[in-house]
PDB file of C-alpha atoms in Angstrom:
ATOM      1  CA  MET A1122      62.512 123.299 129.329  1.00  0.00           C
ATOM      2  CA  GLN A1123      65.491 121.415 127.932  1.00  0.00           C
ATOM      3  CA  ARG A1124      67.730 119.936 130.582  1.00  0.00           C
ATOM      4  CA  ALA A1125      71.268 121.334 130.656  1.00  0.00           C
ATOM      5  CA  SER A1126      73.978 118.917 129.591  1.00  0.00           C
ATOM      6  CA  LEU A1127      76.384 117.497 132.142  1.00  0.00           C
ATOM      7  CA  PRO A1128      79.307 119.713 130.944  1.00  0.00           C
ATOM      8  CA  GLU A1129      77.033 122.777 131.218  1.00  0.00           C
ATOM      9  CA  ARG A1130      76.106 121.920 134.793  1.00  0.00           C
ATOM     10  CA  ARG A1131      79.725 121.226 135.677  1.00  0.00           C
ATOM     11  CA  ALA A1132      80.863 124.525 134.134  1.00  0.00           C
ATOM     12  CA  THR A1133      78.289 126.454 136.153  1.00  0.00           C
ATOM     13  CA  ALA A1134      79.318 124.674 139.346  1.00  0.00           C
ATOM     14  CA  TRP A1135      83.020 125.359 138.765  1.00  0.00           C
ATOM     15  CA  HIS A1136      82.324 129.057 138.135  1.00  0.00           C
ATOM     16  CA  GLU A1137      80.307 129.266 141.344  1.00  0.00           C
ATOM     17  CA  LEU A1138      83.090 127.539 143.258  1.00  0.00           C
ATOM     18  CA  GLY A1139      85.559 129.998 141.765  1.00  0.00           C
ATOM     19  CA  GLU A1140      83.475 132.890 143.096  1.00  0.00           C
ATOM     20  CA  VAL A1141      83.484 131.309 146.558  1.00  0.00           C
ATOM     21  CA  TYR A1142      87.262 130.928 146.481  1.00  0.00           C
ATOM     22  CA  THR A1143      87.613 134.542 145.315  1.00  0.00           C
ATOM     23  CA  ARG A1144      85.561 135.809 148.268  1.00  0.00           C
ATOM     24  CA  GLU A1145      87.758 133.729 150.564  1.00  0.00           C
ATOM     25  CA  LYS A1146      90.896 135.199 148.889  1.00  0.00           C
ATOM     26  CA  GLU A1147      92.008 131.722 147.812  1.00  0.00           C
ATOM     27  CA  HIS A1148      93.192 133.112 144.493  1.00  0.00           C
ATOM     28  CA  ASP A1149      95.098 130.094 143.155  1.00  0.00           C
ATOM     29  CA  LEU A1150      92.131 127.830 143.819  1.00  0.00           C
ATOM     30  CA  ALA A1151      89.773 130.416 142.293  1.00  0.00           C
ATOM     31  CA  PHE A1152      91.849 130.595 139.126  1.00  0.00           C
ATOM     32  CA  GLU A1153      91.921 126.807 138.737  1.00  0.00           C
ATOM     33  CA  ALA A1154      88.162 126.565 139.343  1.00  0.00           C
ATOM     34  CA  HIS A1155      87.394 129.083 136.592  1.00  0.00           C
ATOM     35  CA  ALA A1156      89.898 127.360 134.291  1.00  0.00           C
ATOM     36  CA  GLU A1157      88.136 124.058 134.900  1.00  0.00           C
ATOM     37  CA  ALA A1158      84.810 125.766 134.127  1.00  0.00           C
ATOM     38  CA  GLY A1159      86.228 126.842 130.784  1.00  0.00           C
ATOM     39  CA  ARG A1160      87.367 123.319 129.989  1.00  0.00           C
ATOM     40  CA  GLU A1161      83.903 121.961 130.766  1.00  0.00           C
ATOM     41  CA  ARG A1162      82.169 124.714 128.790  1.00  0.00           C
ATOM     42  CA  ALA A1163      84.283 123.803 125.740  1.00  0.00           C
ATOM     43  CA  LYS A1164      82.679 120.323 125.806  1.00  0.00           C
ATOM     44  CA  THR A1165      79.091 121.608 125.637  1.00  0.00           C
ATOM     45  CA  PRO A1166      76.845 121.298 122.568  1.00  0.00           C
ATOM     46  CA  GLN A1167      76.773 125.110 122.288  1.00  0.00           C
ATOM     47  CA  ALA A1168      80.546 125.265 122.068  1.00  0.00           C
ATOM     48  CA  GLN A1169      80.662 122.558 119.412  1.00  0.00           C
ATOM     49  CA  ARG A1170      78.218 124.506 117.213  1.00  0.00           C
ATOM     50  CA  VAL A1171      80.162 127.775 117.183  1.00  0.00           C
ATOM     51  CA  ALA A1172      81.926 128.506 113.895  1.00  0.00           C
ATOM     52  CA  ARG A1173      85.213 130.041 115.006  1.00  0.00           C
ATOM     53  CA  ALA A1174      86.431 130.727 111.457  1.00  0.00           C
ATOM     54  CA  ASN A1175      83.633 133.230 110.729  1.00  0.00           C
ATOM     55  CA  TRP A1176      84.977 135.838 113.139  1.00  0.00           C
ATOM     56  CA  ARG A1177      88.529 135.427 111.889  1.00  0.00           C
ATOM     57  CA  ALA A1178      87.413 135.919 108.285  1.00  0.00           C
ATOM     58  CA  HIS A1179      85.491 139.065 109.210  1.00  0.00           C
ATOM     59  CA  ALA A1180      88.449 140.483 111.138  1.00  0.00           C
ATOM     60  CA  ASP A1181      90.749 139.884 108.162  1.00  0.00           C
ATOM     61  CA  MET A1182      88.333 141.710 105.848  1.00  0.00           C
ATOM     62  CA  VAL A1183      88.165 144.684 108.233  1.00  0.00           C
ATOM     63  CA  ARG A1184      91.955 144.943 108.268  1.00  0.00           C
ATOM     64  CA  ALA A1185      92.067 144.836 104.457  1.00  0.00           C
ATOM     65  CA  LEU A1186      89.594 147.678 103.867  1.00  0.00           C
ATOM     66  CA  PRO A1187      90.957 150.564 101.787  1.00  0.00           C
ATOM     67  CA  ASP A1188      91.070 154.086 103.176  1.00  0.00           C
ATOM     68  CA  THR A1189      88.449 155.174 100.636  1.00  0.00           C
ATOM     69  CA  LEU A1190      85.825 153.234 102.639  1.00  0.00           C
ATOM     70  CA  LEU A1191      86.985 154.546 106.014  1.00  0.00           C
ATOM     71  CA  GLY A1192      88.176 158.120 105.753  1.00  0.00           C
ATOM     72  CA  GLY A1193      86.603 161.532 105.515  1.00  0.00           C
ATOM     73  CA  LYS A1194      85.437 163.995 108.118  1.00  0.00           C
ATOM     74  CA  PRO A1195      82.458 163.181 110.367  1.00  0.00           C
ATOM     75  CA  SER A1196      79.297 164.790 109.018  1.00  0.00           C
ATOM     76  CA  ALA A1197      77.030 166.877 111.210  1.00  0.00           C
ATOM     77  CA  SER A1198      73.385 165.956 111.675  1.00  0.00           C
ATOM     78  CA  SER A1199      70.478 167.498 113.562  1.00  0.00           C
ATOM     79  CA  GLN A1200      68.695 164.151 113.798  1.00  0.00           C
ATOM     80  CA  ARG A1201      67.514 163.102 117.255  1.00  0.00           C
ATOM     81  CA  PRO A1202      68.507 161.066 119.006  1.00  0.00           C
ATOM     82  CA  ARG A1203      72.120 161.634 118.051  1.00  0.00           C
ATOM     83  CA  PRO A1204      73.834 158.236 117.623  1.00  0.00           C
ATOM     84  CA  ALA A1205      76.777 157.250 119.804  1.00  0.00           C
ATOM     85  CA  PHE A1206      78.405 153.838 120.103  1.00  0.00           C
ATOM     86  CA  LEU A1207      80.100 152.486 123.229  1.00  0.00           C
ATOM     87  CA  ILE A1208      82.578 149.756 122.296  1.00  0.00           C
ATOM     88  CA  GLY A1209      85.656 147.979 123.652  1.00  0.00           C
ATOM     89  CA  PHE A1210      86.885 144.583 124.687  1.00  0.00           C
ATOM     90  CA  PRO A1211      84.540 142.754 127.107  1.00  0.00           C
ATOM     91  CA  ARG A1212      85.127 143.517 130.809  1.00  0.00           C
ATOM     92  CA  SER A1213      86.857 146.815 129.999  1.00  0.00           C
ATOM     93  CA  GLY A1214      84.376 149.079 131.761  1.00  0.00           C
ATOM     94  CA  THR A1215      81.644 149.445 129.155  1.00  0.00           C
ATOM     95  CA  THR A1216      78.888 148.522 131.625  1.00  0.00           C
ATOM     96  CA  MET A1217      80.143 150.946 134.265  1.00  0.00           C
ATOM     97  CA  LEU A1218      80.325 153.774 131.734  1.00  0.00           C
ATOM     98  CA  GLU A1219      76.905 152.896 130.350  1.00  0.00           C
ATOM     99  CA  GLN A1220      75.390 153.099 133.839  1.00  0.00           C
ATOM    100  CA  VAL A1221      76.930 156.531 134.343  1.00  0.00           C
ATOM    101  CA  LEU A1222      75.521 157.776 131.040  1.00  0.00           C
ATOM    102  CA  ALA A1223      72.105 156.172 131.569  1.00  0.00           C
ATOM    103  CA  ALA A1224      71.663 158.324 134.669  1.00  0.00           C
ATOM    104  CA  HIS A1225      71.638 161.451 132.497  1.00  0.00           C
ATOM    105  CA  PRO A1226      68.070 162.567 131.656  1.00  0.00           C
ATOM    106  CA  GLU A1227      68.946 163.350 128.027  1.00  0.00           C
ATOM    107  CA  ILE A1228      70.665 160.041 127.268  1.00  0.00           C
ATOM    108  CA  VAL A1229      69.174 156.608 126.587  1.00  0.00           C
ATOM    109  CA  THR A1230      71.398 153.518 126.465  1.00  0.00           C
ATOM    110  CA  THR A1231      70.680 150.172 124.838  1.00  0.00           C
ATOM    111  CA  ASP A1232      72.132 147.598 127.279  1.00  0.00           C
ATOM    112  CA  GLU A1233      73.765 145.321 124.682  1.00  0.00           C
ATOM    113  CA  ARG A1234      70.907 144.892 122.242  1.00  0.00           C
ATOM    114  CA  ARG A1235      72.008 143.867 118.761  1.00  0.00           C
ATOM    115  CA  PHE A1236      70.386 146.666 116.753  1.00  0.00           C
ATOM    116  CA  LEU A1237      73.359 147.221 114.459  1.00  0.00           C
ATOM    117  CA  PHE A1238      73.726 143.495 113.803  1.00  0.00           C
ATOM    118  CA  LEU A1239      70.053 143.161 112.842  1.00  0.00           C
ATOM    119  CA  ILE A1240      70.077 145.858 110.157  1.00  0.00           C
ATOM    120  CA  ARG A1241      73.523 144.806 108.912  1.00  0.00           C
ATOM    121  CA  ASP A1242      72.391 141.181 108.621  1.00  0.00           C
ATOM    122  CA  ARG A1243      69.246 142.158 106.709  1.00  0.00           C
ATOM    123  CA  TYR A1244      71.270 144.317 104.317  1.00  0.00           C
ATOM    124  CA  GLU A1245      73.911 141.634 103.718  1.00  0.00           C
ATOM    125  CA  ARG A1246      71.273 139.163 102.511  1.00  0.00           C
ATOM    126  CA  ARG A1247      71.059 141.194  99.288  1.00  0.00           C
ATOM    127  CA  PHE A1248      74.520 140.036  98.282  1.00  0.00           C
ATOM    128  CA  PRO A1249      75.618 136.734  96.750  1.00  0.00           C
ATOM    129  CA  MET A1250      77.598 134.244  98.792  1.00  0.00           C
ATOM    130  CA  GLY A1251      81.250 135.229  98.806  1.00  0.00           C
ATOM    131  CA  ALA A1252      80.724 138.978  98.502  1.00  0.00           C
ATOM    132  CA  THR A1253      83.409 140.854 100.401  1.00  0.00           C
ATOM    133  CA  LEU A1254      82.961 143.368 103.171  1.00  0.00           C
ATOM    134  CA  ALA A1255      84.436 146.054 100.912  1.00  0.00           C
ATOM    135  CA  GLU A1256      81.850 145.313  98.210  1.00  0.00           C
ATOM    136  CA  LYS A1257      78.985 145.531 100.691  1.00  0.00           C
ATOM    137  CA  LEU A1258      80.176 148.815 102.180  1.00  0.00           C
ATOM    138  CA  ALA A1259      80.861 150.372  98.775  1.00  0.00           C
ATOM    139  CA  ALA A1260      77.242 149.708  97.777  1.00  0.00           C
ATOM    140  CA  ILE A1261      75.879 151.912 100.577  1.00  0.00           C
ATOM    141  CA  ASP A1262      74.912 155.084  98.728  1.00  0.00           C
ATOM    142  CA  ALA A1263      73.014 158.006 100.268  1.00  0.00           C
ATOM    143  CA  PRO A1264      69.485 156.564  99.802  1.00  0.00           C
ATOM    144  CA  THR A1265      70.605 153.183 101.159  1.00  0.00           C
ATOM    145  CA  ARG A1266      72.231 154.876 104.144  1.00  0.00           C
ATOM    146  CA  GLU A1267      69.029 156.744 104.969  1.00  0.00           C
ATOM    147  CA  ARG A1268      66.982 153.560 104.703  1.00  0.00           C
ATOM    148  CA  LEU A1269      69.374 151.656 106.982  1.00  0.00           C
ATOM    149  CA  ARG A1270      69.325 154.503 109.501  1.00  0.00           C
ATOM    150  CA  ALA A1271      65.532 154.585 109.436  1.00  0.00           C
ATOM    151  CA  ASP A1272      65.384 150.816 109.993  1.00  0.00           C
ATOM    152  CA  TYR A1273      67.854 151.103 112.870  1.00  0.00           C
ATOM    153  CA  PHE A1274      65.977 153.865 114.674  1.00  0.00           C
ATOM    154  CA  ALA A1275      62.647 152.125 114.094  1.00  0.00           C
ATOM    155  CA  ALA A1276      64.004 149.003 115.771  1.00  0.00           C
ATOM    156  CA  VAL A1277      65.359 151.089 118.661  1.00  0.00           C
ATOM    157  CA  ALA A1278      62.051 152.944 119.107  1.00  0.00           C
ATOM    158  CA  ALA A1279      60.093 149.678 119.152  1.00  0.00           C
ATOM    159  CA  ALA A1280      62.306 148.258 121.899  1.00  0.00           C
ATOM    160  CA  LEU A1281      63.083 151.492 123.775  1.00  0.00           C
ATOM    161  CA  PRO A1282      60.279 154.049 123.336  1.00  0.00           C
ATOM    162  CA  ALA A1283      62.117 156.533 125.576  1.00  0.00           C
ATOM    163  CA  ALA A1284      64.834 156.794 122.930  1.00  0.00           C
ATOM    164  CA  THR A1285      62.547 158.878 120.713  1.00  0.00           C
ATOM    165  CA  ARG A1286      62.653 161.644 123.330  1.00  0.00           C
ATOM    166  CA  ALA A1287      66.380 161.441 124.055  1.00  0.00           C
ATOM    167  CA  LEU A1288      69.052 163.845 122.883  1.00  0.00           C
ATOM    168  CA  VAL A1289      71.662 161.071 122.572  1.00  0.00           C
ATOM    169  CA  LEU A1290      71.296 157.323 122.059  1.00  0.00           C
ATOM    170  CA  VAL A1291      74.275 155.333 123.324  1.00  0.00           C
ATOM    171  CA  ASP A1292      74.381 151.930 121.629  1.00  0.00           C
ATOM    172  CA  LYS A1293      76.510 149.838 123.965  1.00  0.00           C
ATOM    173  CA  LEU A1294      77.805 146.521 122.640  1.00  0.00           C
ATOM    174  CA  PRO A1295      81.525 145.976 123.244  1.00  0.00           C
ATOM    175  CA  LEU A1296      82.378 143.913 120.177  1.00  0.00           C
ATOM    176  CA  ASN A1297      80.681 146.367 117.834  1.00  0.00           C
ATOM    177  CA  LEU A1298      84.307 147.485 117.759  1.00  0.00           C
ATOM    178  CA  VAL A1299      84.937 145.103 114.866  1.00  0.00           C
ATOM    179  CA  ASP A1300      81.939 146.632 113.056  1.00  0.00           C
ATOM    180  CA  LEU A1301      83.316 150.169 113.072  1.00  0.00           C
ATOM    181  CA  PRO A1302      83.390 150.221 109.244  1.00  0.00           C
ATOM    182  CA  TRP A1303      79.633 149.556 109.259  1.00  0.00           C
ATOM    183  CA  ILE A1304      79.117 152.324 111.801  1.00  0.00           C
ATOM    184  CA  ARG A1305      81.166 154.644 109.585  1.00  0.00           C
ATOM    185  CA  ALA A1306      79.120 153.737 106.499  1.00  0.00           C
ATOM    186  CA  ILE A1307      75.673 154.090 108.104  1.00  0.00           C
ATOM    187  CA  PHE A1308      76.301 156.680 110.826  1.00  0.00           C
ATOM    188  CA  PRO A1309      79.115 158.991 109.663  1.00  0.00           C
ATOM    189  CA  ASP A1310      77.872 161.503 112.255  1.00  0.00           C
ATOM    190  CA  ALA A1311      78.187 159.026 115.154  1.00  0.00           C
ATOM    191  CA  ARG A1312      80.429 159.611 118.135  1.00  0.00           C
ATOM    192  CA  VAL A1313      82.327 156.584 119.390  1.00  0.00           C
ATOM    193  CA  LEU A1314      83.387 155.876 122.977  1.00  0.00           C
ATOM    194  CA  VAL A1315      86.130 153.256 123.263  1.00  0.00           C
ATOM    195  CA  ALA A1316      86.493 151.648 126.707  1.00  0.00           C
ATOM    196  CA  LEU A1317      90.049 150.645 127.598  1.00  0.00           C
ATOM    197  CA  ARG A1318      91.365 148.668 130.574  1.00  0.00           C
ATOM    198  CA  ASP A1319      94.649 147.031 131.495  1.00  0.00           C
ATOM    199  CA  PRO A1320      94.575 143.916 129.274  1.00  0.00           C
ATOM    200  CA  ARG A1321      95.682 141.674 132.149  1.00  0.00           C
ATOM    201  CA  ASP A1322      92.624 142.680 134.168  1.00  0.00           C
ATOM    202  CA  ALA A1323      90.278 142.510 131.183  1.00  0.00           C
ATOM    203  CA  CYS A1324      91.410 139.041 130.085  1.00  0.00           C
ATOM    204  CA  LEU A1325      91.418 137.540 133.576  1.00  0.00           C
ATOM    205  CA  SER A1326      87.973 138.993 134.290  1.00  0.00           C
ATOM    206  CA  CYS A1327      86.653 137.495 131.039  1.00  0.00           C
ATOM    207  CA  CYS A1328      87.813 134.032 132.084  1.00  0.00           C
ATOM    208  CA  MET A1329      85.878 134.402 135.342  1.00  0.00           C
ATOM    209  CA  GLN A1330      82.561 135.018 133.536  1.00  0.00           C
ATOM    210  CA  ASP A1331      80.034 132.455 132.393  1.00  0.00           C
ATOM    211  CA  PHE A1332      79.286 134.062 129.025  1.00  0.00           C
ATOM    212  CA  VAL A1333      76.702 132.828 126.542  1.00  0.00           C
ATOM    213  CA  LEU A1334      78.883 131.366 123.814  1.00  0.00           C
ATOM    214  CA  ASN A1335      79.115 132.858 120.337  1.00  0.00           C
ATOM    215  CA  GLU A1336      81.913 133.393 117.821  1.00  0.00           C
ATOM    216  CA  GLY A1337      83.601 135.900 120.124  1.00  0.00           C
ATOM    217  CA  MET A1338      82.881 134.622 123.616  1.00  0.00           C
ATOM    218  CA  ILE A1339      84.117 131.119 122.820  1.00  0.00           C
ATOM    219  CA  GLU A1340      87.627 132.577 122.694  1.00  0.00           C
ATOM    220  CA  LEU A1341      87.345 133.444 126.405  1.00  0.00           C
ATOM    221  CA  LEU A1342      87.234 129.913 127.788  1.00  0.00           C
ATOM    222  CA  THR A1343      90.963 129.966 128.536  1.00  0.00           C
ATOM    223  CA  LEU A1344      93.338 132.729 129.601  1.00  0.00           C
ATOM    224  CA  GLU A1345      95.518 132.021 126.573  1.00  0.00           C
ATOM    225  CA  GLY A1346      92.519 132.263 124.258  1.00  0.00           C
ATOM    226  CA  ALA A1347      91.379 135.485 125.911  1.00  0.00           C
ATOM    227  CA  ALA A1348      94.836 137.007 125.459  1.00  0.00           C
ATOM    228  CA  ARG A1349      94.913 136.090 121.767  1.00  0.00           C
ATOM    229  CA  PHE A1350      91.389 137.409 121.272  1.00  0.00           C
ATOM    230  CA  TYR A1351      92.278 140.651 123.065  1.00  0.00           C
ATOM    231  CA  ALA A1352      95.294 141.107 120.790  1.00  0.00           C
ATOM    232  CA  ASP A1353      93.174 140.438 117.694  1.00  0.00           C
ATOM    233  CA  VAL A1354      90.322 142.748 118.671  1.00  0.00           C
ATOM    234  CA  MET A1355      92.417 145.621 119.932  1.00  0.00           C
ATOM    235  CA  SER A1356      94.783 145.418 116.958  1.00  0.00           C
ATOM    236  CA  ILE A1357      91.725 146.139 114.817  1.00  0.00           C
ATOM    237  CA  TRP A1358      91.071 149.276 116.871  1.00  0.00           C
ATOM    238  CA  LEU A1359      94.697 150.378 116.662  1.00  0.00           C
ATOM    239  CA  GLY A1360      94.630 149.807 112.920  1.00  0.00           C
ATOM    240  CA  LEU A1361      91.403 151.775 112.420  1.00  0.00           C
ATOM    241  CA  ARG A1362      91.869 154.516 114.997  1.00  0.00           C
ATOM    242  CA  ASP A1363      93.729 156.952 112.767  1.00  0.00           C
ATOM    243  CA  ARG A1364      91.987 155.890 109.540  1.00  0.00           C
ATOM    244  CA  ILE A1365      88.327 155.824 110.477  1.00  0.00           C
ATOM    245  CA  GLY A1366      86.382 158.969 109.655  1.00  0.00           C
ATOM    246  CA  LEU A1367      84.543 159.088 112.966  1.00  0.00           C
ATOM    247  CA  SER A1368      84.728 161.232 116.077  1.00  0.00           C
ATOM    248  CA  TRP A1369      86.024 159.020 118.901  1.00  0.00           C
ATOM    249  CA  LEU A1370      87.171 159.198 122.507  1.00  0.00           C
ATOM    250  CA  GLU A1371      89.085 156.591 124.512  1.00  0.00           C
ATOM    251  CA  VAL A1372      87.920 156.188 128.127  1.00  0.00           C
ATOM    252  CA  ARG A1373      90.139 154.293 130.546  1.00  0.00           C
ATOM    253  CA  TYR A1374      88.504 152.169 133.239  1.00  0.00           C
ATOM    254  CA  GLU A1375      91.255 153.042 135.713  1.00  0.00           C
ATOM    255  CA  ASP A1376      90.727 156.794 135.197  1.00  0.00           C
ATOM    256  CA  THR A1377      86.983 156.457 135.705  1.00  0.00           C
ATOM    257  CA  VAL A1378      87.451 154.537 138.952  1.00  0.00           C
ATOM    258  CA  GLN A1379      90.022 157.020 140.233  1.00  0.00           C
ATOM    259  CA  ASP A1380      88.024 160.176 139.432  1.00  0.00           C
ATOM    260  CA  LEU A1381      84.464 159.488 138.312  1.00  0.00           C
ATOM    261  CA  GLU A1382      83.443 163.135 138.015  1.00  0.00           C
ATOM    262  CA  ALA A1383      86.390 164.113 135.841  1.00  0.00           C
ATOM    263  CA  ALA A1384      85.819 161.129 133.545  1.00  0.00           C
ATOM    264  CA  ALA A1385      82.075 161.777 133.347  1.00  0.00           C
ATOM    265  CA  ARG A1386      82.577 165.472 132.524  1.00  0.00           C
ATOM    266  CA  ARG A1387      85.019 164.553 129.763  1.00  0.00           C
ATOM    267  CA  VAL A1388      82.623 162.027 128.229  1.00  0.00           C
ATOM    268  CA  LEU A1389      79.573 164.301 128.417  1.00  0.00           C
ATOM    269  CA  ALA A1390      81.525 167.132 126.819  1.00  0.00           C
ATOM    270  CA  PHE A1391      82.507 164.788 124.004  1.00  0.00           C
ATOM    271  CA  LEU A1392      78.841 163.837 123.514  1.00  0.00           C
ATOM    272  CA  ALA A1393      77.881 167.563 123.581  1.00  0.00           C
ATOM    273  CA  VAL A1394      75.556 167.000 126.525  1.00  0.00           C
ATOM    274  CA  SER A1395      75.274 169.367 129.486  1.00  0.00           C
ATOM    275  CA  TRP A1396      76.573 168.369 132.914  1.00  0.00           C
ATOM    276  CA  ASP A1397      74.121 166.710 135.308  1.00  0.00           C
ATOM    277  CA  GLU A1398      74.973 165.667 138.871  1.00  0.00           C
ATOM    278  CA  ARG A1399      72.834 162.554 138.590  1.00  0.00           C
ATOM    279  CA  VAL A1400      75.554 160.781 136.602  1.00  0.00           C
ATOM    280  CA  LEU A1401      77.533 160.544 139.842  1.00  0.00           C
TER     281      LEU A1401
END
């Protein structure tokens, strides 16, 4: 096993110290400890390898998509399991909502596996370097859509055999939010759950986590970076919300905490799944 670098070990130690301070209600010290962890994590080899510009370029292409690639009414499908996607900014309640849904006997959840990314990545390799997102989406005709769906469900079944017997599959990966156009192109019948939380709580909570770094998570090493990233990600949702031809429901973390049963009933009704007490 490769030995962790000194900045990695320091980052882990600072995060652990921050948790200790939090339990002791030493909030100023906790904040500074987590901030120091972020500064150390930024020095690690993993952080140096992350290509920040890739995410920005993708976000810009999503914003520039024409309505012709986004609109239309959701199509009905009798396919099982029915696809649903649980998205939102990290630390906005997606895990809590997933746990509620996973307790339902007719629902299977994915626990942040990158199924959509895998089939999207394989499809994108067909295109020459420099092809735009709009060009890739426009090339998804009906036969291509069916092939991509089949590949997706085959990957899910291989990893989660129980999904083949489920009524609804909930694919939970928060930052699939920026891939909503892909979801629209491949799964026009999908239902989308969007987790929302007070941005102050979401951003602060992100800075207190020791995430594995990638193009998104590297933005969460500082509170300022988390705030900018939140604004970027959620502006994509606000820009797509009334344009995307998908059935969607926003679910607020605060509402779920205040009245779990009411929130759960609302979500299950949206997913067209019968009520079951086990979700409580």
